[in-house]
Amino acid sequence: MIVLGIETSCDETSAAVVDGEGRVLSNVVSSQMRAHAPYGGVVPEVAARAHLENLPAVLDAALERAGKRLEDAELVAATAGPGLIGALLVGLSAGRGLAFARGLPLVGVNHLEGHLFSAFLRPGGEPARPLALPFHGLVVSGGHAELVRVEEGGRIVPLARTRDDAPGEAFDKIARRAGLGYPGGPVVDRIAQRGRGDRFPFAIGRSGDGSLDFSFSGLKTAMLRELERRGIDGSPLDPERLDPELVDLLASFQRAIVAALLDRVERVHAAEGMQTLAISGGVAANTELRATLSAWGGEHGVAVLLPDRSFTTDNAAMIAWAGLLAARRGAPTDPAAAAARSRWPLGT
Amino acid sequence: MPDVETRTANAAETEALGEALAAELSANDVVYLEGDLGAGKTAFARGLARGLGASEREVASPTFALLHEYAGPSGSIVLRHLDLYRLVDALRELEVLGLPDSMEGAPVCVEWPRGALRRLLPPTVEVRIDTKPGGDGRRVSIRRAGDRAR
């Protein structure tokens, strides 16, 4: 089985070829992000036109790198939501066109479901890890914080989500206000490695109604106040020559994000017992998060799956893989029925 | 609602103000939410969403996604939540969001409104949340900005 995956839900245009064993034969991502732009360095080129301009070359490159031709594809998987309708339509319409032209089935994939199963993919053309159902999934990125249970039959049960900021967004906004550029996650990750994360204890945000939901805006605001008090206003700073106190502050901020994620993982494990925890999304690349959750899993007998860093940010390999799994579970594969959905909560 | 100038002590009170404003909104309203990072714009939007019948669990910052749509119990969209934080003031980028045509049928709230948006999607209500009092306190002003023309 050869699956062609297409992803255009937000900033990235991506195409990938994945086989029936979950081997990623190619995964091409064309970032539309123009870094260091005039407005604070955070400028996505959201134009559907940009996806449209990128997609043909990205598709060609994905096939070529996989050593495959379009005729080899047996299933098309394209992100159908959630996201901006204009952006989604570019990838989904291209996928539908290919499917119609070649008489292939097409699965419209939930972008978050793509992340959820990405922890099972392996780099280097290795087959995917065996899918261990049931498992728990933690999707943490610039736009999401979702903790879910995936049941034996594949049903996804949401357990916790963020009520305000996503963790990656908190990293980005704080890094920008600290004058450290964009994206914020990797730069804070590097700085935190030489800092003391226990020096400035921040409270763990809770939703206020006793639910497991995450809240990161209180932490963001507390951190902004700390920056303000030190006269840090967003003027560019050299990450290698920071005041040691600021290094500790950033390390403590990162520690608080990791602690909040671990807190919910622990509470879910206490309530219903986890066997496998699959971490995914851009924040799953964070060094401290990976180390902390791995160590926790080791102590509690929970298998913690960490995605290869190449599969943490938005990519089409995860869409191809999730599409294949969905098709095997009996998801609709009629290309005529696939519709873009701007709003598509996990598990619906 | 007459124009409001008030203070809130915490995010929950800011959210409650949003919920109160929701009762006054119609499908044509466009609410601009202005204020610095951490002022409570998303909390205010959460109040709006709750007041309009959406689950508050649906609400999250749309900074990354740019647009979130919240549905009420019947499944229809009751509020659109835009966030232009990541965008430069480029008309083309706003048009890609489908503005203003894709904003019909439900009120819209906008974080980080600016530039060409004022022309594409002019405000009917302007909310300003000021962090200046310091601590957890906020000064909030809510002002009718005229009828939405479209």
Coordinates of C-alpha atoms in Angstrom, one line a residue:
Chain A
M1 CA 0.0 0.0 0.0
I2 CA 1.4 3.4 -1.0
V3 CA -0.3 6.4 0.6
L4 CA 0.1 10.0 -0.6
G5 CA -0.3 12.5 2.2
I6 CA -1.1 16.2 1.8
E7 CA -1.1 18.9 4.5
T8 CA -2.1 22.6 4.0
S9 CA -4.0 23.5 7.1
C10 CA -1.9 26.4 8.3
D11 CA 1.6 27.7 7.6
E12 CA 3.2 24.7 6.0
T13 CA 2.7 23.1 2.6
S14 CA 3.7 19.5 2.9
A15 CA 3.4 16.2 0.9
A16 CA 4.6 12.8 1.9
V17 CA 4.7 9.2 0.8
V18 CA 4.2 6.5 3.4
D19 CA 3.8 2.7 2.9
G20 CA 1.5 0.2 4.5
E21 CA 3.9 -0.6 7.3
G22 CA 4.2 3.1 8.1
R23 CA 7.6 3.6 6.5
V24 CA 8.0 7.3 5.7
L25 CA 9.5 7.1 2.2
S26 CA 9.5 10.9 1.9
N27 CA 8.2 13.9 3.8
V28 CA 8.6 17.3 2.2
V29 CA 7.8 20.4 4.1
S30 CA 7.9 23.8 2.5
S31 CA 7.8 26.4 5.3
Q32 CA 5.9 29.5 4.4
M33 CA 7.2 31.2 7.4
R34 CA 9.2 34.3 6.7
A35 CA 11.3 34.7 9.8
H36 CA 12.5 38.1 11.2
A37 CA 9.9 40.1 9.3
P38 CA 9.2 43.7 10.3
Y39 CA 6.4 42.9 12.7
G40 CA 8.3 41.1 15.5
G41 CA 9.3 38.2 13.3
V42 CA 6.1 36.2 13.4
V43 CA 4.6 36.3 9.9
P44 CA 2.9 33.4 8.4
E45 CA 2.2 33.7 4.8
V46 CA -1.3 32.3 5.1
A47 CA -2.2 33.1 1.6
A48 CA -3.9 30.1 0.0
R49 CA -2.1 31.4 -3.1
A50 CA 1.2 30.5 -1.4
H51 CA 0.0 26.9 -0.7
L52 CA -1.2 26.8 -4.3
E53 CA 2.1 28.0 -5.6
N54 CA 4.1 25.5 -3.4
L55 CA 2.0 22.4 -3.6
P56 CA 2.9 21.1 -7.1
A57 CA 6.6 21.3 -6.5
V58 CA 6.2 19.8 -3.0
L59 CA 4.1 16.9 -4.4
D60 CA 6.7 16.2 -7.1
A61 CA 9.5 16.3 -4.6
A62 CA 7.7 13.9 -2.3
L63 CA 7.2 11.4 -5.1
E64 CA 10.7 11.7 -6.4
R65 CA 12.4 11.4 -3.0
A66 CA 10.3 8.3 -2.4
G67 CA 11.2 6.8 -5.7
K68 CA 7.6 6.5 -6.6
R69 CA 5.3 7.8 -9.4
L70 CA 1.8 9.1 -9.1
E71 CA 0.6 5.8 -10.6
D72 CA 2.0 3.9 -7.5
A73 CA -0.3 5.7 -5.1
E74 CA -3.2 3.6 -3.8
L75 CA -4.7 5.9 -1.2
V76 CA -4.7 9.7 -0.9
A77 CA -4.9 11.3 2.6
A78 CA -5.4 15.1 2.9
T79 CA -5.9 17.3 5.9
A80 CA -9.6 18.3 5.9
G81 CA -9.6 20.3 9.2
P82 CA -9.5 22.0 11.5
G83 CA -7.9 25.1 9.9
L84 CA -8.5 28.0 7.6
I85 CA -11.0 26.9 4.9
G86 CA -9.0 28.7 2.2
A87 CA -5.8 26.9 3.1
L88 CA -7.4 23.5 3.7
L89 CA -9.2 23.7 0.3
V90 CA -5.9 23.9 -1.6
G91 CA -4.6 20.6 -0.3
L92 CA -7.9 18.8 -0.1
S93 CA -9.0 19.9 -3.6
A94 CA -5.6 18.8 -5.0
G95 CA -6.0 15.4 -3.3
R96 CA -9.5 15.0 -4.6
G97 CA -8.4 15.9 -8.1
L98 CA -5.7 13.2 -7.9
A99 CA -8.1 10.7 -6.4
F100 CA -10.8 11.3 -9.1
A101 CA -8.2 11.2 -11.9
R102 CA -6.7 7.9 -10.8
G103 CA -9.8 6.3 -9.3
L104 CA -8.3 6.2 -5.8
P105 CA -9.9 6.3 -2.4
L106 CA -9.3 9.5 -0.4
V107 CA -9.5 10.1 3.4
G108 CA -10.1 13.5 4.8
V109 CA -7.8 13.6 7.9
N110 CA -8.2 15.5 11.1
H111 CA -5.0 17.5 11.6
L112 CA -4.9 16.8 15.3
E113 CA -5.4 13.1 14.7
G114 CA -2.4 13.3 12.4
H115 CA -0.3 14.6 15.3
L116 CA -1.8 12.1 17.7
F117 CA -0.5 9.1 15.8
S118 CA 2.8 10.7 14.7
A119 CA 4.6 9.4 17.8
F120 CA 4.5 5.9 16.2
L121 CA 6.4 7.0 13.1
R122 CA 10.1 6.4 12.9
P123 CA 12.7 8.2 10.8
G124 CA 15.1 6.6 8.3
G125 CA 12.5 4.6 6.4
E126 CA 11.9 2.3 9.4
P127 CA 8.4 0.8 9.7
A128 CA 6.1 2.5 12.3
R129 CA 6.1 1.2 15.8
P130 CA 3.3 -1.3 16.4
L131 CA 0.1 0.6 17.3
A132 CA -0.5 -0.1 20.9
L133 CA -4.3 0.4 21.5
P134 CA -5.5 1.7 23.8
F135 CA -3.1 4.5 24.4
H136 CA -3.1 8.1 25.7
G137 CA -2.0 10.9 23.6
L138 CA -0.7 14.4 24.5
V139 CA -0.7 16.9 21.5
V140 CA 1.2 20.0 22.4
S141 CA 2.0 22.7 19.8
G142 CA 1.6 26.4 19.0
G143 CA -2.1 26.0 18.6
H144 CA -3.1 23.1 20.8
A145 CA -2.8 21.3 24.1
E146 CA -4.9 18.1 24.0
L147 CA -4.8 15.1 26.3
V148 CA -6.9 12.2 25.0
R149 CA -7.5 8.5 25.3
V150 CA -7.5 6.4 22.1
E151 CA -9.7 3.4 22.8
E152 CA -9.3 -0.1 21.4
G153 CA -11.6 0.5 18.5
G154 CA -9.8 3.7 17.7
R155 CA -12.4 6.0 19.2
I156 CA -10.8 9.2 20.6
V157 CA -12.0 10.5 23.9
P158 CA -10.8 14.0 24.8
L159 CA -9.7 14.4 28.5
A160 CA -8.1 17.8 28.7
R161 CA -7.5 20.8 26.5
T162 CA -6.3 24.3 26.9
R163 CA -8.8 27.0 27.9
D164 CA -6.6 29.8 26.7
D165 CA -3.0 29.7 25.3
A166 CA -1.3 26.7 23.8
P167 CA 2.1 25.9 25.3
G168 CA 3.9 26.6 22.0
E169 CA 2.1 30.0 21.8
A170 CA 3.3 30.8 25.4
F171 CA 6.9 30.0 24.4
D172 CA 6.6 32.2 21.3
K173 CA 5.0 35.2 23.0
I174 CA 7.4 35.2 25.9
A175 CA 10.5 34.8 23.6
R176 CA 9.3 37.6 21.4
R177 CA 8.7 39.9 24.4
A178 CA 12.1 38.9 25.7
G179 CA 13.7 40.0 22.4
L180 CA 14.8 36.4 21.6
G181 CA 13.1 36.1 18.2
Y182 CA 10.9 33.4 16.7
P183 CA 10.1 30.6 17.0
G184 CA 10.3 30.8 20.8
G185 CA 10.3 27.1 21.7
P186 CA 13.7 26.1 20.4
V187 CA 15.5 29.2 21.7
V188 CA 14.0 29.0 25.2
D189 CA 14.8 25.2 25.1
R190 CA 18.5 26.0 24.4
I191 CA 18.8 28.8 27.0
A192 CA 17.0 26.7 29.7
Q193 CA 19.6 24.0 29.4
R194 CA 22.1 26.3 31.1
G195 CA 19.7 27.7 33.7
R196 CA 18.2 26.8 37.0
G197 CA 14.5 25.9 36.4
D198 CA 13.8 25.7 40.2
R199 CA 14.9 29.3 40.9
F200 CA 11.5 31.1 40.2
P201 CA 8.6 28.8 41.0
F202 CA 5.5 29.6 39.0
A203 CA 2.1 28.3 39.9
I204 CA 0.5 25.6 37.7
G205 CA -2.5 27.0 35.9
R206 CA -5.9 25.3 36.4
S207 CA -9.2 25.9 34.7
G208 CA -10.9 27.0 37.9
D209 CA -13.9 24.5 37.6
G210 CA -12.0 21.4 38.8
S211 CA -11.6 20.0 35.3
L212 CA -8.4 18.7 34.0
D213 CA -8.2 21.4 31.4
F214 CA -4.9 23.3 30.9
S215 CA -4.5 27.1 31.3
F216 CA -1.3 28.8 30.3
S217 CA -2.3 32.4 30.2
G218 CA -1.8 33.0 33.9
L219 CA 1.8 31.7 33.6
K220 CA 2.3 33.9 30.5
T221 CA 1.1 37.0 32.3
A222 CA 3.2 36.2 35.4
M223 CA 6.2 35.8 33.2
L224 CA 5.4 39.1 31.3
R225 CA 5.4 40.9 34.6
E226 CA 8.8 39.4 35.6
L227 CA 10.2 40.6 32.2
E228 CA 8.6 44.0 32.7
R229 CA 10.1 44.4 36.2
R230 CA 13.5 43.8 34.7
G231 CA 13.0 46.4 32.0
I232 CA 12.9 43.8 29.2
D233 CA 10.7 45.2 26.5
G234 CA 11.3 43.1 23.4
S235 CA 14.5 44.9 22.2
P236 CA 16.7 42.2 20.6
L237 CA 18.9 40.2 23.0
D238 CA 21.7 37.9 22.2
P239 CA 20.6 34.4 23.5
E240 CA 24.2 33.6 24.2
R241 CA 24.9 36.6 26.4
L242 CA 21.9 36.9 28.7
D243 CA 21.9 38.0 32.2
P244 CA 22.2 34.8 34.3
E245 CA 19.0 35.8 36.2
L246 CA 17.1 36.0 32.9
V247 CA 18.5 32.6 32.0
D248 CA 17.1 31.1 35.2
L249 CA 13.8 32.9 34.7
L250 CA 13.4 31.4 31.3
A251 CA 14.4 28.0 32.6
S252 CA 11.8 28.4 35.4
F253 CA 9.2 29.4 32.9
Q254 CA 9.9 26.3 30.8
R255 CA 9.9 24.2 33.9
A256 CA 6.4 25.5 34.7
I257 CA 5.0 24.5 31.3
V258 CA 6.5 21.0 31.7
A259 CA 5.2 20.7 35.2
A260 CA 1.6 21.6 34.1
L261 CA 1.7 19.0 31.4
L262 CA 3.2 16.4 33.7
D263 CA 0.5 17.3 36.4
R264 CA -2.4 16.4 34.0
V265 CA -0.6 13.2 32.8
E266 CA -0.2 12.1 36.4
R267 CA -3.8 12.8 37.3
V268 CA -5.1 10.9 34.3
H269 CA -2.7 8.0 35.1
A270 CA -4.0 8.0 38.7
A271 CA -7.6 8.0 37.5
E272 CA -7.6 5.5 34.7
G273 CA -4.1 4.0 34.4
M274 CA -2.0 4.6 31.3
Q275 CA -0.1 1.9 29.4
T276 CA 1.3 4.0 26.6
L277 CA 1.6 7.7 26.4
A278 CA 2.3 9.2 22.9
I279 CA 3.6 12.8 22.9
S280 CA 3.3 14.8 19.7
G281 CA 3.2 18.3 18.2
G282 CA 5.9 21.0 18.0
V283 CA 6.4 21.3 21.8
A284 CA 7.2 17.5 21.8
A285 CA 10.6 18.6 20.5
N286 CA 11.3 20.3 23.8
T287 CA 14.3 18.7 25.5
E288 CA 13.1 19.1 29.1
L289 CA 9.6 17.8 28.3
R290 CA 11.0 14.7 26.6
A291 CA 13.4 14.0 29.5
T292 CA 10.8 14.6 32.2
L293 CA 8.1 12.5 30.6
S294 CA 10.5 9.7 29.7
A295 CA 11.7 9.6 33.3
W296 CA 8.2 9.6 34.6
G297 CA 7.2 6.8 32.3
G298 CA 10.2 4.8 33.5
E299 CA 9.2 5.2 37.1
H300 CA 5.5 4.4 36.6
G301 CA 5.8 1.6 34.0
V302 CA 4.2 3.6 31.3
A303 CA 5.7 3.3 27.8
V304 CA 6.3 6.9 26.7
L305 CA 6.6 7.4 22.9
L306 CA 8.4 10.5 21.7
P307 CA 8.2 11.4 18.0
D308 CA 11.2 11.9 16.0
R309 CA 11.8 15.7 15.9
S310 CA 11.1 15.7 12.1
F311 CA 7.5 14.7 12.8
T312 CA 6.8 17.2 15.5
T313 CA 5.9 20.2 13.5
D314 CA 3.2 20.2 10.8
N315 CA 4.0 17.6 8.1
A316 CA 2.2 15.4 5.6
A317 CA 3.8 12.1 6.7
M318 CA 1.6 12.1 9.9
I319 CA -1.4 12.9 7.7
A320 CA -0.7 9.9 5.4
W321 CA -0.2 7.6 8.4
A322 CA -3.3 8.8 10.2
G323 CA -5.3 8.5 6.9
L324 CA -4.2 5.0 6.4
L325 CA -5.1 4.0 9.9
A326 CA -8.5 5.7 9.5
A327 CA -9.1 3.9 6.2
R328 CA -8.3 0.6 7.9
R329 CA -10.8 1.4 10.7
G330 CA -13.5 2.0 8.0
A331 CA -13.5 5.8 7.6
P332 CA -15.2 7.1 4.5
T333 CA -12.9 7.0 1.5
D334 CA -15.2 8.5 -1.2
P335 CA -13.3 11.6 -2.6
A336 CA -16.7 13.2 -3.4
A337 CA -17.7 13.1 0.2
A338 CA -14.6 14.7 1.7
A339 CA -15.3 18.2 2.8
A340 CA -13.1 20.8 4.5
R341 CA -14.1 21.7 8.1
S342 CA -12.8 24.8 9.7
R343 CA -14.0 23.5 13.1
W344 CA -13.3 19.8 13.9
P345 CA -12.8 18.9 17.6
L346 CA -11.0 15.6 18.2
G347 CA -13.3 12.7 18.7
T348 CA -16.1 14.1 16.6
Chain B
M1 CA -25.5 48.3 26.7
P2 CA -24.5 51.9 27.4
D3 CA -20.8 52.6 27.2
V4 CA -19.0 51.1 30.1
E5 CA -15.9 52.1 32.1
T6 CA -15.1 49.7 34.8
R7 CA -12.4 47.8 36.7
T8 CA -12.1 44.1 37.0
A9 CA -10.1 42.4 39.8
N10 CA -9.2 39.2 37.9
A11 CA -9.7 37.2 34.7
A12 CA -13.0 35.7 36.0
E13 CA -14.5 39.2 36.3
T14 CA -13.2 40.1 32.8
E15 CA -14.9 37.0 31.5
A16 CA -18.1 38.0 33.2
L17 CA -18.0 41.3 31.5
G18 CA -17.8 39.5 28.2
E19 CA -20.7 37.3 29.1
A20 CA -22.8 40.4 29.9
L21 CA -21.9 42.0 26.6
A22 CA -22.9 38.8 24.7
A23 CA -26.6 39.4 25.7
E24 CA -26.4 42.7 23.7
L25 CA -24.9 41.3 20.5
S26 CA -26.6 40.4 17.3
A27 CA -25.2 38.5 14.3
N28 CA -23.9 41.7 12.7
D29 CA -21.7 42.8 15.6
V30 CA -17.9 43.0 15.4
V31 CA -16.2 43.4 18.7
Y32 CA -12.6 44.6 18.7
L33 CA -10.6 43.5 21.7
E34 CA -7.6 45.7 22.4
G35 CA -5.0 45.3 25.1
D36 CA -1.4 44.1 25.7
L37 CA -0.3 40.5 26.0
G38 CA -1.8 39.0 29.1
A39 CA -4.5 41.7 29.5
G40 CA -7.3 39.2 29.3
K41 CA -8.6 39.4 25.7
T42 CA -9.1 35.7 25.4
A43 CA -10.8 35.6 28.8
F44 CA -13.2 38.3 27.6
A45 CA -13.8 36.3 24.4
R46 CA -14.5 33.2 26.5
G47 CA -17.2 35.2 28.3
L48 CA -18.7 36.2 25.0
A49 CA -18.7 32.6 23.8
R50 CA -20.4 31.4 27.0
G51 CA -22.9 34.1 26.9
L52 CA -23.8 33.2 23.3
G53 CA -24.4 29.5 24.2
A54 CA -21.0 27.9 23.3
S55 CA -19.2 25.7 25.7
E56 CA -16.4 27.7 27.3
R57 CA -14.3 24.5 26.9
E58 CA -14.4 25.3 23.1
V59 CA -12.6 28.6 23.6
A60 CA -8.8 28.9 23.3
S61 CA -6.5 31.5 21.9
P62 CA -6.6 31.6 18.1
T63 CA -3.2 33.1 17.7
F64 CA -1.8 30.1 15.9
A65 CA -4.9 29.2 13.9
L66 CA -5.9 32.8 13.3
L67 CA -9.6 31.9 13.4
H68 CA -11.7 29.8 15.8
E69 CA -15.4 29.2 15.3
Y70 CA -17.5 28.3 18.3
A71 CA -20.8 26.3 18.0
G72 CA -23.8 26.4 20.3
P73 CA -25.8 23.4 21.5
S74 CA -27.6 23.2 18.1
G75 CA -24.2 22.9 16.3
S76 CA -24.5 26.2 14.5
I77 CA -21.7 28.8 14.8
V78 CA -22.5 31.4 17.5
L79 CA -19.2 33.3 17.6
R80 CA -16.1 33.7 15.4
H81 CA -12.9 34.5 17.2
L82 CA -10.2 36.1 15.1
D83 CA -6.6 36.9 16.2
L84 CA -4.3 39.0 14.0
Y85 CA -1.3 38.8 16.3
R86 CA 0.8 36.9 13.8
L87 CA -0.2 38.9 10.8
V88 CA 1.5 42.0 9.3
D89 CA -1.0 44.5 8.0
A90 CA -1.3 42.9 4.7
L91 CA -4.6 43.2 2.9
R92 CA -3.9 40.0 1.0
E93 CA -3.6 38.0 4.2
L94 CA -6.8 39.3 5.5
E95 CA -8.6 38.5 2.3
V96 CA -7.3 34.9 2.6
L97 CA -9.2 34.6 5.8
G98 CA -12.3 35.1 3.7
L99 CA -13.0 38.5 5.1
P100 CA -15.6 39.8 5.3
D101 CA -17.8 37.3 3.5
S102 CA -17.0 34.3 5.7
M103 CA -18.0 36.2 8.8
E104 CA -21.7 36.3 8.2
G105 CA -24.4 34.9 10.5
A106 CA -22.7 35.2 13.8
P107 CA -21.0 38.0 15.8
V108 CA -17.2 38.2 15.5
C109 CA -14.6 39.2 18.1
V110 CA -11.1 40.2 17.0
E111 CA -7.9 40.2 19.1
W112 CA -5.1 42.4 17.8
P113 CA -7.3 44.2 15.2
R114 CA -5.4 46.6 13.0
G115 CA -4.8 48.2 9.6
A116 CA -7.0 47.1 6.7
L117 CA -9.3 45.2 9.0
R118 CA -10.9 48.5 10.0
R119 CA -12.1 48.8 6.4
L120 CA -12.9 45.1 5.8
L121 CA -14.6 44.4 9.0
P122 CA -15.2 47.7 10.9
P123 CA -16.0 47.4 14.7
T124 CA -19.4 47.9 16.1
V125 CA -18.1 47.6 19.7
E126 CA -14.6 48.4 20.9
V127 CA -13.3 46.8 24.1
R128 CA -10.1 48.1 25.6
I129 CA -8.5 46.2 28.5
D130 CA -5.8 48.2 30.2
T131 CA -3.3 46.5 32.5
K132 CA -2.1 49.7 34.0
P133 CA -3.7 49.5 37.4
G134 CA -1.1 46.7 38.0
G135 CA -1.4 43.4 39.8
D136 CA -4.4 41.3 38.6
G137 CA -6.6 44.4 38.2
R138 CA -7.7 45.7 34.8
R139 CA -9.4 48.8 33.5
V140 CA -12.0 47.9 30.9
S141 CA -13.8 50.2 28.6
I142 CA -16.6 49.0 26.3
R143 CA -17.8 51.5 23.7
R144 CA -20.4 51.2 20.9
A145 CA -18.7 52.2 17.7
G146 CA -21.7 52.4 15.4
D147 CA -23.6 50.0 13.3
R148 CA -22.0 47.4 11.2
A149 CA -22.4 48.3 7.6
R150 CA -22.5 45.5 5.0

